[in-house]
mmCIF file of N, CA and C in Angstrom:
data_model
loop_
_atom_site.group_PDB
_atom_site.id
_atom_site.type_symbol
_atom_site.label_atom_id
_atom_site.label_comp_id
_atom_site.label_asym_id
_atom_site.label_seq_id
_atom_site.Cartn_x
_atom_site.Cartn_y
_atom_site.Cartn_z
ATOM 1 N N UNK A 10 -24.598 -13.808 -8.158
ATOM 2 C CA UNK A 10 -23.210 -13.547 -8.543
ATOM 3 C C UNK A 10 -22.594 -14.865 -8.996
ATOM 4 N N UNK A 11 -21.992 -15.057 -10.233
ATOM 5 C CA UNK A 11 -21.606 -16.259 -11.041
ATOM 6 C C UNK A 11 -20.044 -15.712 -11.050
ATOM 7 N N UNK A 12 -19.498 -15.859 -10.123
ATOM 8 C CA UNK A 12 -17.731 -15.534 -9.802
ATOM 9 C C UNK A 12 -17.178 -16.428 -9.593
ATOM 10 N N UNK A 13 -16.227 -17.221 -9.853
ATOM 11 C CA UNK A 13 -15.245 -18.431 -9.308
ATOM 12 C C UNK A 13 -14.050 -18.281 -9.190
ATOM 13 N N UNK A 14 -13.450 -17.698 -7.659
ATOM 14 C CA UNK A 14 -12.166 -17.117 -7.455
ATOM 15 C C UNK A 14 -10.921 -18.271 -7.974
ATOM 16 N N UNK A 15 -10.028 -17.759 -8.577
ATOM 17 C CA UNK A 15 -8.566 -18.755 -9.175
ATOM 18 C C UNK A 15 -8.066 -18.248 -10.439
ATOM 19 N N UNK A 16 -7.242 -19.035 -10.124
ATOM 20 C CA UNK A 16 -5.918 -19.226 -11.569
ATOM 21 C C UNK A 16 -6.812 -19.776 -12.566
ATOM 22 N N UNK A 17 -6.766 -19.053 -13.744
ATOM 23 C CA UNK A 17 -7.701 -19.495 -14.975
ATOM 24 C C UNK A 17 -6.623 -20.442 -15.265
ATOM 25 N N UNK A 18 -7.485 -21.576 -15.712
ATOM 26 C CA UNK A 18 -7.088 -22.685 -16.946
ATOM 27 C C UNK A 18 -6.260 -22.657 -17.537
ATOM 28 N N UNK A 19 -6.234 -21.218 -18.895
ATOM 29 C CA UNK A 19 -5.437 -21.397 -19.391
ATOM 30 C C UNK A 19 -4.064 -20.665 -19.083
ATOM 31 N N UNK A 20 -4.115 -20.041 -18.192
ATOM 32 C CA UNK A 20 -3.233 -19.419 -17.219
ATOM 33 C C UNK A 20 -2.058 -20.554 -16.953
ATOM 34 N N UNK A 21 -2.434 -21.308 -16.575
ATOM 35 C CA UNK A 21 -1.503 -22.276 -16.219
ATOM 36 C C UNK A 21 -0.607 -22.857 -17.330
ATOM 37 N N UNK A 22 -1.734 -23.154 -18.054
ATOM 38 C CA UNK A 22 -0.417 -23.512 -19.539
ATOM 39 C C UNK A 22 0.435 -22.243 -20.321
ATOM 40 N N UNK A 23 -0.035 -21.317 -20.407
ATOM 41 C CA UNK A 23 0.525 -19.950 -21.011
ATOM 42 C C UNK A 23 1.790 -19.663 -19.934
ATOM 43 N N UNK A 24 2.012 -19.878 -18.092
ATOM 44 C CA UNK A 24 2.900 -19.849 -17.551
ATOM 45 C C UNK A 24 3.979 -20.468 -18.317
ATOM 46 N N UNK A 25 3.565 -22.168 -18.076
ATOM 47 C CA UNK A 25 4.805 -23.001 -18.449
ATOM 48 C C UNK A 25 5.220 -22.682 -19.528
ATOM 49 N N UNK A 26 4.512 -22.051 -20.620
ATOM 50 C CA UNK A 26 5.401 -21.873 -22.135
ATOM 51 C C UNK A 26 5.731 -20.934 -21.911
ATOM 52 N N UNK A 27 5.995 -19.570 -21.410
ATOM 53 C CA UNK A 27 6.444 -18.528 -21.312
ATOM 54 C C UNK A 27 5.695 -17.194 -21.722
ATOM 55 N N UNK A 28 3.814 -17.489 -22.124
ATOM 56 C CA UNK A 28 3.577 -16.361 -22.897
ATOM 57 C C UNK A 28 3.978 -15.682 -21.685
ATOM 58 N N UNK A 29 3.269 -15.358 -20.920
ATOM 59 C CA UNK A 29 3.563 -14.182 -19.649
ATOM 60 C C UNK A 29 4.682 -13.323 -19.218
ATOM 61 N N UNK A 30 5.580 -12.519 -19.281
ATOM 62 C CA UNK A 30 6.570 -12.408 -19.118
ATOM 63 C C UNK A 30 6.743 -10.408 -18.184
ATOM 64 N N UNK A 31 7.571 -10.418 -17.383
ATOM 65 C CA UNK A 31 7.641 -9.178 -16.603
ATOM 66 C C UNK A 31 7.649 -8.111 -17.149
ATOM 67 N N UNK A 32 8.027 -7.838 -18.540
ATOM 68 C CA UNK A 32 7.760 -6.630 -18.923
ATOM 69 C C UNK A 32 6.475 -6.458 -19.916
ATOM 70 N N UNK A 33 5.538 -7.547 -19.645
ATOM 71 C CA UNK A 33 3.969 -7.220 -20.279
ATOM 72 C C UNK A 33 3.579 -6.152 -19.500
ATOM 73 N N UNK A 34 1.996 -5.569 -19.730
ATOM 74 C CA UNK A 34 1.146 -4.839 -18.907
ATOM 75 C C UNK A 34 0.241 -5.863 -18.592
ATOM 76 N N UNK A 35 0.011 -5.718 -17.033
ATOM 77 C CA UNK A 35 -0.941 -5.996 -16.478
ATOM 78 C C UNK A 35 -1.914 -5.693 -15.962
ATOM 79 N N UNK A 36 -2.948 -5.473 -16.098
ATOM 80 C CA UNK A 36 -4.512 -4.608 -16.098
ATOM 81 C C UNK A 36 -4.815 -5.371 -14.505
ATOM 82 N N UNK A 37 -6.030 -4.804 -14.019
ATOM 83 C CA UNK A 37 -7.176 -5.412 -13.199
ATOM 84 C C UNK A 37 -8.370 -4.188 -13.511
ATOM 85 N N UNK A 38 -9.059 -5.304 -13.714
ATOM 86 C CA UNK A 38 -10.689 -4.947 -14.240
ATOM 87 C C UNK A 38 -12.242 -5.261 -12.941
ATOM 88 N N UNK A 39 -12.966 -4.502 -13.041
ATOM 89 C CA UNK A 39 -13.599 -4.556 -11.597
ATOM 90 C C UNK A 39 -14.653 -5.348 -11.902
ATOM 91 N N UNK A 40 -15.734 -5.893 -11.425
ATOM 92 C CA UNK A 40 -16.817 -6.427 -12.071
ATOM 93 C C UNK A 40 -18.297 -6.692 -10.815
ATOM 94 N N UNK A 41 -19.390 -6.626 -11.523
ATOM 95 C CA UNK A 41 -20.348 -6.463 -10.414
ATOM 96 C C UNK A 41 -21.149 -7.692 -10.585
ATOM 97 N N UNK A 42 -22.250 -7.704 -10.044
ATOM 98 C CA UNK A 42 -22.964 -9.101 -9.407
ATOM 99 C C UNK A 42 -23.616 -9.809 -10.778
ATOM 100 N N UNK A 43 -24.074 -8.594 -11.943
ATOM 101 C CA UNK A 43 -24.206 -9.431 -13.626
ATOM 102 C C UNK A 43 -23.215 -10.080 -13.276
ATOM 103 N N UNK A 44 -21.660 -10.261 -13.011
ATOM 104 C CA UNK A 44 -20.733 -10.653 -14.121
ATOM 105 C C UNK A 44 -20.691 -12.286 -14.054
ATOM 106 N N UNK A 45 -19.980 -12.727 -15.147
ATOM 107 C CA UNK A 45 -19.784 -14.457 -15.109
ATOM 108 C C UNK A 45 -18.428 -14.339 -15.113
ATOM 109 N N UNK A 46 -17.090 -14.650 -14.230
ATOM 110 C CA UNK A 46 -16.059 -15.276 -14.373
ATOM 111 C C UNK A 46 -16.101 -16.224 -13.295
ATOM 112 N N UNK A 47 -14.846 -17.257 -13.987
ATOM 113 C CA UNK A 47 -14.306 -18.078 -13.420
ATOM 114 C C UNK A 47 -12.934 -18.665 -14.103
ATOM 115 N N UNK A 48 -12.437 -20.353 -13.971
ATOM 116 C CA UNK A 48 -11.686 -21.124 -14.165
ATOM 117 C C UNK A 48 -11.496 -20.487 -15.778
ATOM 118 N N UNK A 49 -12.982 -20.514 -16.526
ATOM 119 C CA UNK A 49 -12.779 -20.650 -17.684
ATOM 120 C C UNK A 49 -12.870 -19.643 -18.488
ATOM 121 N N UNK A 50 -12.255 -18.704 -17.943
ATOM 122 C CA UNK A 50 -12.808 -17.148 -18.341
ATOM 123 C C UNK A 50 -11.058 -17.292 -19.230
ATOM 124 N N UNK A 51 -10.976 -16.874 -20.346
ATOM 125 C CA UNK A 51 -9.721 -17.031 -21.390
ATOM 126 C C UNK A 51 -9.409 -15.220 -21.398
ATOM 127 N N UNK A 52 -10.384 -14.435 -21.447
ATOM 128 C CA UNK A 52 -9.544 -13.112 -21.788
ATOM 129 C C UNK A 52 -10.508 -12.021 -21.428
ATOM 130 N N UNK A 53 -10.117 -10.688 -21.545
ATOM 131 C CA UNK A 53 -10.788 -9.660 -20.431
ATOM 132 C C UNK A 53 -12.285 -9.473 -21.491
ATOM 133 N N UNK A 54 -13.287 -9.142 -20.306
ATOM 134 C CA UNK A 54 -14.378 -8.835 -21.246
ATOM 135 C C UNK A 54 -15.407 -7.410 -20.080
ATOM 136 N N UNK A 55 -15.786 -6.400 -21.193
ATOM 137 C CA UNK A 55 -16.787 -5.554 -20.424
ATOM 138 C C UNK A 55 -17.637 -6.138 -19.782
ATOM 139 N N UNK A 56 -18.271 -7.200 -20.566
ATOM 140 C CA UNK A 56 -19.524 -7.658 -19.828
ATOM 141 C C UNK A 56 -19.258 -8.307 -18.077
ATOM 142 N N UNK A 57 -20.524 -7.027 -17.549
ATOM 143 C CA UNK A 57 -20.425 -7.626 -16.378
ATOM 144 C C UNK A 57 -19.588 -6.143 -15.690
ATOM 145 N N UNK A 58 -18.808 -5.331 -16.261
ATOM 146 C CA UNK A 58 -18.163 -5.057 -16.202
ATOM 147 C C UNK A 58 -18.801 -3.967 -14.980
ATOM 148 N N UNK A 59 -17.892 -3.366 -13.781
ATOM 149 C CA UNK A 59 -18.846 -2.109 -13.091
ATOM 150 C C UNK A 59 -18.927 -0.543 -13.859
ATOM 151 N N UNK A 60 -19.963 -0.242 -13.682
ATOM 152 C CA UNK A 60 -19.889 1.208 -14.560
ATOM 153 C C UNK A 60 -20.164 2.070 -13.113
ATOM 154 N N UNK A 61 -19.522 3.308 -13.185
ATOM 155 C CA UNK A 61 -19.767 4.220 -12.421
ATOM 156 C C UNK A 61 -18.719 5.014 -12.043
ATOM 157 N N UNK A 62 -18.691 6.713 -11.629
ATOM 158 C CA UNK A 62 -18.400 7.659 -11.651
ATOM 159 C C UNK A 62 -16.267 7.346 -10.893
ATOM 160 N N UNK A 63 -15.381 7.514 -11.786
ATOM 161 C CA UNK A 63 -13.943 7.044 -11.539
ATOM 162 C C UNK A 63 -13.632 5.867 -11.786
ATOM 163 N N UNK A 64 -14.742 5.326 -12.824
ATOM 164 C CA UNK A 64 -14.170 4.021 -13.189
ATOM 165 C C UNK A 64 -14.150 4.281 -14.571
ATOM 166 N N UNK A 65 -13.166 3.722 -15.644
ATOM 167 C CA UNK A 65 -13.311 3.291 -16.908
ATOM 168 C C UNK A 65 -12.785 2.276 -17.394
ATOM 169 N N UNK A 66 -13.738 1.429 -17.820
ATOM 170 C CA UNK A 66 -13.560 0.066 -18.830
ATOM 171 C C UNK A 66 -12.422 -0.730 -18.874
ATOM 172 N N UNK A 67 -12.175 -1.524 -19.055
ATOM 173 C CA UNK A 67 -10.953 -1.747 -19.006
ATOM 174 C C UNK A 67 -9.934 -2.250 -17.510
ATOM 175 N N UNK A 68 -10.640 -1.490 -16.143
ATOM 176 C CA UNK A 68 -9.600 -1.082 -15.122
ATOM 177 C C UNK A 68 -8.321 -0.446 -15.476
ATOM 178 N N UNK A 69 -7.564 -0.449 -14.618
ATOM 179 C CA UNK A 69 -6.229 -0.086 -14.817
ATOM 180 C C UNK A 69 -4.797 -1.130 -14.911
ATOM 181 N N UNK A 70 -3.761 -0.197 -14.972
ATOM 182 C CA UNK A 70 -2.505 -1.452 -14.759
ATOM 183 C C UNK A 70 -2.120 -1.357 -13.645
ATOM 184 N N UNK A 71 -1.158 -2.287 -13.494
ATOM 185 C CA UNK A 71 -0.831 -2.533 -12.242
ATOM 186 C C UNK A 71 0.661 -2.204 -12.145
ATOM 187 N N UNK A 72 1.227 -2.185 -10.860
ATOM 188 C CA UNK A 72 2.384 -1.634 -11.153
ATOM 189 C C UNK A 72 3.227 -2.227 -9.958
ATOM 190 N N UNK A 73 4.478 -2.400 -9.754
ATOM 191 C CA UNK A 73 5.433 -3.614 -8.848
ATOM 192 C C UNK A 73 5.574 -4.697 -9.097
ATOM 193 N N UNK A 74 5.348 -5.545 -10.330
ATOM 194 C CA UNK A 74 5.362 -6.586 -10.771
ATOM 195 C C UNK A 74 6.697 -7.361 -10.119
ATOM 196 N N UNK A 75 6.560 -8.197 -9.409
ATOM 197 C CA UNK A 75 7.437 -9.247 -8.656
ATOM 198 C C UNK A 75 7.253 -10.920 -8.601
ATOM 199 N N UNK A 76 8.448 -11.501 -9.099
ATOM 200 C CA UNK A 76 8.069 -13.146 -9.080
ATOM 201 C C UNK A 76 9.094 -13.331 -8.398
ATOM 202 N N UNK A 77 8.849 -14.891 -8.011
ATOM 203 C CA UNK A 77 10.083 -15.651 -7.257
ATOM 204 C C UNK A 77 9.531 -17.187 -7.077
ATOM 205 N N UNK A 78 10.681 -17.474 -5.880
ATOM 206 C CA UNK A 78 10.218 -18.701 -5.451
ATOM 207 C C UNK A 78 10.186 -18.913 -4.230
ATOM 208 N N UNK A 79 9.216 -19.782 -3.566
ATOM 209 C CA UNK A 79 9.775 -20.258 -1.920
ATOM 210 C C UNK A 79 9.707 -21.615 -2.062
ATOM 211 N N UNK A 80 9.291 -21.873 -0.949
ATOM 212 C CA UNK A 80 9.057 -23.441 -0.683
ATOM 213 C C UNK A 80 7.791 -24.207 -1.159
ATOM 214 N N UNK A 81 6.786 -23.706 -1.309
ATOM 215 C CA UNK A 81 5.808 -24.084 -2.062
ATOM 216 C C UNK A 81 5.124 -24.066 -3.311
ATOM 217 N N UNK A 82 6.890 -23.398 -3.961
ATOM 218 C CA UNK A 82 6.577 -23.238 -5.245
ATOM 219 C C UNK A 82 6.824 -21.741 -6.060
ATOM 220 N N UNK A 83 6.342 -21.775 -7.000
ATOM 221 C CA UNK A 83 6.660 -20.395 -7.574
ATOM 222 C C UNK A 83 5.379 -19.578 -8.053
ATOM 223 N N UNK A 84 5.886 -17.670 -7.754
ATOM 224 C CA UNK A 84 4.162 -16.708 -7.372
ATOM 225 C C UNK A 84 4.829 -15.783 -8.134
ATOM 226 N N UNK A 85 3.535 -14.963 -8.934
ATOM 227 C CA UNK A 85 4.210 -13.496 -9.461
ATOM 228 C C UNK A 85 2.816 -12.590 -8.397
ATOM 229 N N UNK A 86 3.158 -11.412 -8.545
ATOM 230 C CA UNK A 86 2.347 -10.410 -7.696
ATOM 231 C C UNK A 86 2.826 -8.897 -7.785
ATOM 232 N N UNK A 87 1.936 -8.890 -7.504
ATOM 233 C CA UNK A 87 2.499 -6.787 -7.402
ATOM 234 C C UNK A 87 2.201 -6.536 -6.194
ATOM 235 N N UNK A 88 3.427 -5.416 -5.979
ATOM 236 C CA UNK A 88 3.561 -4.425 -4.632
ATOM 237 C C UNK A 88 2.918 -3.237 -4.898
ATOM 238 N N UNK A 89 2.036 -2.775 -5.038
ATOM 239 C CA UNK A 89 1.364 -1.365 -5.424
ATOM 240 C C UNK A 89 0.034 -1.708 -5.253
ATOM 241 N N UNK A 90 -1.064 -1.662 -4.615
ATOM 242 C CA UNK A 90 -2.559 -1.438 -4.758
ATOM 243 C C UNK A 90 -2.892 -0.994 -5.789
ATOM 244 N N UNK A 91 -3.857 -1.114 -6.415
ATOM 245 C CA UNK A 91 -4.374 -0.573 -7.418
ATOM 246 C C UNK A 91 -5.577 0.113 -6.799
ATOM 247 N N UNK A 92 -5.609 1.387 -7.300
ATOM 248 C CA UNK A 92 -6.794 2.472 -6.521
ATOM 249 C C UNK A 92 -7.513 3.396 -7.551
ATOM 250 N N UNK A 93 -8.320 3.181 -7.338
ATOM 251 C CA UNK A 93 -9.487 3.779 -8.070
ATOM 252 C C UNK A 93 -10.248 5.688 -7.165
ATOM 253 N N UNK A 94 -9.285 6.420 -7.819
ATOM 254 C CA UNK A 94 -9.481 7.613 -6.348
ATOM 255 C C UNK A 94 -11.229 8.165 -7.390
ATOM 256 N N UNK A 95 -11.998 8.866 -5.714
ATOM 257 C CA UNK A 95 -13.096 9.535 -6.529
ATOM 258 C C UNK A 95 -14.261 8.569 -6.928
ATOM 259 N N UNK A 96 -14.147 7.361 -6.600
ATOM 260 C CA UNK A 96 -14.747 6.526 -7.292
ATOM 261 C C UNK A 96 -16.495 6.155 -6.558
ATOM 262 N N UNK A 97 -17.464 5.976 -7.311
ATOM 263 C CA UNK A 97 -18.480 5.111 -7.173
ATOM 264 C C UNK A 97 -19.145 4.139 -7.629
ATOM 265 N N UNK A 98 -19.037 3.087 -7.067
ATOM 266 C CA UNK A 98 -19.004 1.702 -7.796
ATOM 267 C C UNK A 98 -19.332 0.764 -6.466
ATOM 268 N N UNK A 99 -19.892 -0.231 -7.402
ATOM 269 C CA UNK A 99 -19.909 -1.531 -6.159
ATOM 270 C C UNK A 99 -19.522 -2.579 -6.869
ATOM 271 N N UNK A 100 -18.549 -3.113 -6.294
ATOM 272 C CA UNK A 100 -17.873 -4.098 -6.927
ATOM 273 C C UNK A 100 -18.077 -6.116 -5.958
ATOM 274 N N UNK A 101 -18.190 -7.122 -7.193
ATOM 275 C CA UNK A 101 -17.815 -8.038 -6.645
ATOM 276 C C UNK A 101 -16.978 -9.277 -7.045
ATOM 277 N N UNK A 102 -16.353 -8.418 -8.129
ATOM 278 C CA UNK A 102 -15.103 -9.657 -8.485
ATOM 279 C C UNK A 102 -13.850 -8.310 -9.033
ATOM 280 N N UNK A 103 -13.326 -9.246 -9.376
ATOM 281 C CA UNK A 103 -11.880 -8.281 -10.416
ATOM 282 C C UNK A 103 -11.208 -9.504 -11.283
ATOM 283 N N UNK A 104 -10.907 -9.285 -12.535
ATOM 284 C CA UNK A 104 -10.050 -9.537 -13.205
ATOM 285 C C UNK A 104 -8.696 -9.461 -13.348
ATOM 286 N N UNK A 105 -7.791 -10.100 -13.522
ATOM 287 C CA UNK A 105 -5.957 -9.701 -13.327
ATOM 288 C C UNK A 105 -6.017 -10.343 -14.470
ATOM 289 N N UNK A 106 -5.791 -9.549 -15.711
ATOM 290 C CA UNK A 106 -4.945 -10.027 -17.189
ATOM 291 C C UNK A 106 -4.325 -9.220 -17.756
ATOM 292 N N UNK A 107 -3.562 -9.959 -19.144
ATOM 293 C CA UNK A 107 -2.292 -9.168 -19.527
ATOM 294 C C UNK A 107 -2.519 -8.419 -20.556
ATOM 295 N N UNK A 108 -2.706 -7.196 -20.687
ATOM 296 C CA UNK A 108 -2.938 -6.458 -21.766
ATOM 297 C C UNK A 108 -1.958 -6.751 -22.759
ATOM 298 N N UNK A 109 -0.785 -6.686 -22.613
ATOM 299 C CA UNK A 109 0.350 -7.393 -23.696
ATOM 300 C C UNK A 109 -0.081 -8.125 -24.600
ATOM 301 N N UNK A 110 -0.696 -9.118 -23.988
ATOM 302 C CA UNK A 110 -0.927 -10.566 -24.656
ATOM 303 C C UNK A 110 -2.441 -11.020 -25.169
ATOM 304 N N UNK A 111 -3.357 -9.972 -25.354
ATOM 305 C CA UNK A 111 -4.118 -10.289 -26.305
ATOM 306 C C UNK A 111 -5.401 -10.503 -25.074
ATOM 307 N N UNK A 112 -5.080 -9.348 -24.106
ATOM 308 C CA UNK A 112 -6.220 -9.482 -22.888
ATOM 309 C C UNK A 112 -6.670 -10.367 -22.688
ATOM 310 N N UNK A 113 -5.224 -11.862 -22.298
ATOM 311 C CA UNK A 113 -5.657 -13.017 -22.065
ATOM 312 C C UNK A 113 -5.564 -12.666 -20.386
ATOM 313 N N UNK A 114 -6.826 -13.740 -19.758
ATOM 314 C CA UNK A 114 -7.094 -13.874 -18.563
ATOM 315 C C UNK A 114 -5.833 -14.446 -17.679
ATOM 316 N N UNK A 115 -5.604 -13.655 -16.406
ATOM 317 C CA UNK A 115 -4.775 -15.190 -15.441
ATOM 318 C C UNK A 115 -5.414 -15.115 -14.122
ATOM 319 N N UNK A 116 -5.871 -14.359 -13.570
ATOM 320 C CA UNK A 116 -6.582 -14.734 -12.307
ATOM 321 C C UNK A 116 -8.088 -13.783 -12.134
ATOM 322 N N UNK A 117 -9.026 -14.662 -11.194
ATOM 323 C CA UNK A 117 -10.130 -13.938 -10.840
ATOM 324 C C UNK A 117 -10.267 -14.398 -9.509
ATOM 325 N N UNK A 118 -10.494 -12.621 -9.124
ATOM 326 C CA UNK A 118 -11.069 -12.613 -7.598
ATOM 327 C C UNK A 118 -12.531 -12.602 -7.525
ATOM 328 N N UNK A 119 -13.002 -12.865 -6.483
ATOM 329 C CA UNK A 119 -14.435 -13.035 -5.804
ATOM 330 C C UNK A 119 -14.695 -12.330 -4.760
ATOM 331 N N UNK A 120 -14.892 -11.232 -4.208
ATOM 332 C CA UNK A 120 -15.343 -10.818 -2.563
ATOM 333 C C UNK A 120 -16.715 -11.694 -2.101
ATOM 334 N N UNK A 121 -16.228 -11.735 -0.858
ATOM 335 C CA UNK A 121 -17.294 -12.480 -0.169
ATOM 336 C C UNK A 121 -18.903 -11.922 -0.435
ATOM 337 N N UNK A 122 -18.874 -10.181 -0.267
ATOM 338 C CA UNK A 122 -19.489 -9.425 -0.001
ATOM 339 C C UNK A 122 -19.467 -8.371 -1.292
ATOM 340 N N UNK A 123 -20.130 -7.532 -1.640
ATOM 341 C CA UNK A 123 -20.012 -6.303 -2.637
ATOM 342 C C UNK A 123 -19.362 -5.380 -2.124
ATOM 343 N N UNK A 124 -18.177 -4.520 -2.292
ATOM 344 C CA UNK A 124 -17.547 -3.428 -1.809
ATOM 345 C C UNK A 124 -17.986 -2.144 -2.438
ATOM 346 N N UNK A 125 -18.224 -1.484 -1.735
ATOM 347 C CA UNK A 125 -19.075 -0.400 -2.436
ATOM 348 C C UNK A 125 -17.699 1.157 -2.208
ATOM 349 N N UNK A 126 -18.279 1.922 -3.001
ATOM 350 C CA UNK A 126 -17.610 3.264 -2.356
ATOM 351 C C UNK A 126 -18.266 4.608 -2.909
ATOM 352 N N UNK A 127 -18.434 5.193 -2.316
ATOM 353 C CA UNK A 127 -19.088 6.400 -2.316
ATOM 354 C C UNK A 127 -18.344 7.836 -2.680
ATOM 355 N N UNK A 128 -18.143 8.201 -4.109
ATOM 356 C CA UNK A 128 -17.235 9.867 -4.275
ATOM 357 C C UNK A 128 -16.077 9.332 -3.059
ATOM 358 N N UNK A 129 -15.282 8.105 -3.545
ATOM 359 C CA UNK A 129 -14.256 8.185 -2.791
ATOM 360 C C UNK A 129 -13.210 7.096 -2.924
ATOM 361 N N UNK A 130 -12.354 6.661 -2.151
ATOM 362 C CA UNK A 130 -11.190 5.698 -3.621
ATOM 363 C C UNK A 130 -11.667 3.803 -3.290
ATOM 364 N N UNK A 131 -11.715 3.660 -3.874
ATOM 365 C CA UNK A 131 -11.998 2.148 -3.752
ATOM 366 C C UNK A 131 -10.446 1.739 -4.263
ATOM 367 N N UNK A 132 -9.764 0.567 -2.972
ATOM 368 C CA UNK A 132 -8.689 0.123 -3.163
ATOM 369 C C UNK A 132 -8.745 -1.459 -3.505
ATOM 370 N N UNK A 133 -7.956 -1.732 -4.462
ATOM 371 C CA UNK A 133 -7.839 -3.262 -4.613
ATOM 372 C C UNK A 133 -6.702 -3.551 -3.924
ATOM 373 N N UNK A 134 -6.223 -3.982 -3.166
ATOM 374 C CA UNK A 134 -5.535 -4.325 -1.941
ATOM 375 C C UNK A 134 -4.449 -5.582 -2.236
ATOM 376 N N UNK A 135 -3.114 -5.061 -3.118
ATOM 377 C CA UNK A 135 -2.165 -6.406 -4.007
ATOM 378 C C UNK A 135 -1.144 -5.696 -2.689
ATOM 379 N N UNK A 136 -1.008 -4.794 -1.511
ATOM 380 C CA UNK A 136 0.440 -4.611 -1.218
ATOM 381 C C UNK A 136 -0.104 -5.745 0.283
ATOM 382 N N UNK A 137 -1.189 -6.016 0.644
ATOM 383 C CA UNK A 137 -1.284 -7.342 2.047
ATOM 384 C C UNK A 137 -0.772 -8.491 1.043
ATOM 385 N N UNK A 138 -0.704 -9.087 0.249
ATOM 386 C CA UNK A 138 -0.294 -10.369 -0.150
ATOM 387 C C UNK A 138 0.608 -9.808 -0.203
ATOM 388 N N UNK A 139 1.914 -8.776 0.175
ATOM 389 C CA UNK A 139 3.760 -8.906 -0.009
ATOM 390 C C UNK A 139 4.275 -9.695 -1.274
ATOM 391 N N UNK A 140 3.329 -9.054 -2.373
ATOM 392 C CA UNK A 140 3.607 -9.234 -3.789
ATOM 393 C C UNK A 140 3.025 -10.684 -4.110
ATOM 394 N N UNK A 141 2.221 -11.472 -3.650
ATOM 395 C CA UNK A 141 1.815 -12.752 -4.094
ATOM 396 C C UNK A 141 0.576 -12.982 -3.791
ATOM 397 N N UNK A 142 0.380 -13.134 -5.536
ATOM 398 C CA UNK A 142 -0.935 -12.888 -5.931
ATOM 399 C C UNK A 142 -1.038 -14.668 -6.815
ATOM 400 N N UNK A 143 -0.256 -14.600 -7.279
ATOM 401 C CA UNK A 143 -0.599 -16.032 -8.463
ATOM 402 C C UNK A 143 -0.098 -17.058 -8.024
ATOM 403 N N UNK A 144 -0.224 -18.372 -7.573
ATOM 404 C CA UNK A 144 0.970 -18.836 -7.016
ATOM 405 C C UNK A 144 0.719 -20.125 -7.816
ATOM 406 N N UNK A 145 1.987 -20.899 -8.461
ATOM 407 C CA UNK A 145 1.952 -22.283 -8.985
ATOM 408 C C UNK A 145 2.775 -23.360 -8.265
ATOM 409 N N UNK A 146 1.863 -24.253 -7.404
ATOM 410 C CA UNK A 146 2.543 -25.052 -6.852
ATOM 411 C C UNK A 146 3.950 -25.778 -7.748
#
């Protein structure tokens, strides 16, 4: 598995100029032990991608989109899980990019482990982070 959990690269500069903005769409895309992301992953790609029964291409959007600030800075995130009902798949990364914007990349996850699910919902789990998912010191 060639996964490198974080804030892509160019993620960080596309923040400060403003491509990103709250009323884009935001996808998450699932991906299995083929896949290659990391730091330098720029925009969404099949390859790698998981195939299997309640999944299609792409993933889905996401939905609760929330930013702010605290003390360590400023996070955008969503309040809604993203759920895949019915599903069979084994998954070991995910993608978070902006369909808006030219299915440029901003974050990749890594599981420790492969999550599997069987004719049944596989959850991506954005409502335990209390909307903070991206965070820029």
């Amino acid at each position: 598995m060639n996964i490198t959990p974080g804030l892509v690269r160019s993620a960080k500069r596309e923040f400060l100029t403003g491509v990103h903005q709250d009323v884009d769409t935001y996808r998450v895309a699932l991906y299995g032990a083929s896949a290659r992301l990391g730091l330098q992953t720029k925009t969404y790609s099949p390859v790698g991608e998981v195939k299997g029964q309640g999944y299609t291409a792409g993933g889905i959007a996401l939905s609760g989109y929330t930013s702010g600030e605290d003390a360590t800075g400023g996070y955008i995130g969503w309040l809604e899980d993203a759920v895949w009902e019915n599903a069979s798949i084994d998954v070991c990364g995910a993608l978070i990019y902006n369909a808006s914007k030219g299915n440029r990349a901003l974050h990749v996850t890594a599981f420790p482990e492969s999550v599997k699910s069987v004719v049944g919902p596989w959850k991506f789990e954005l409502s335990k982070t209390k909307g903070v998912l991206i965070r820029l010191p």
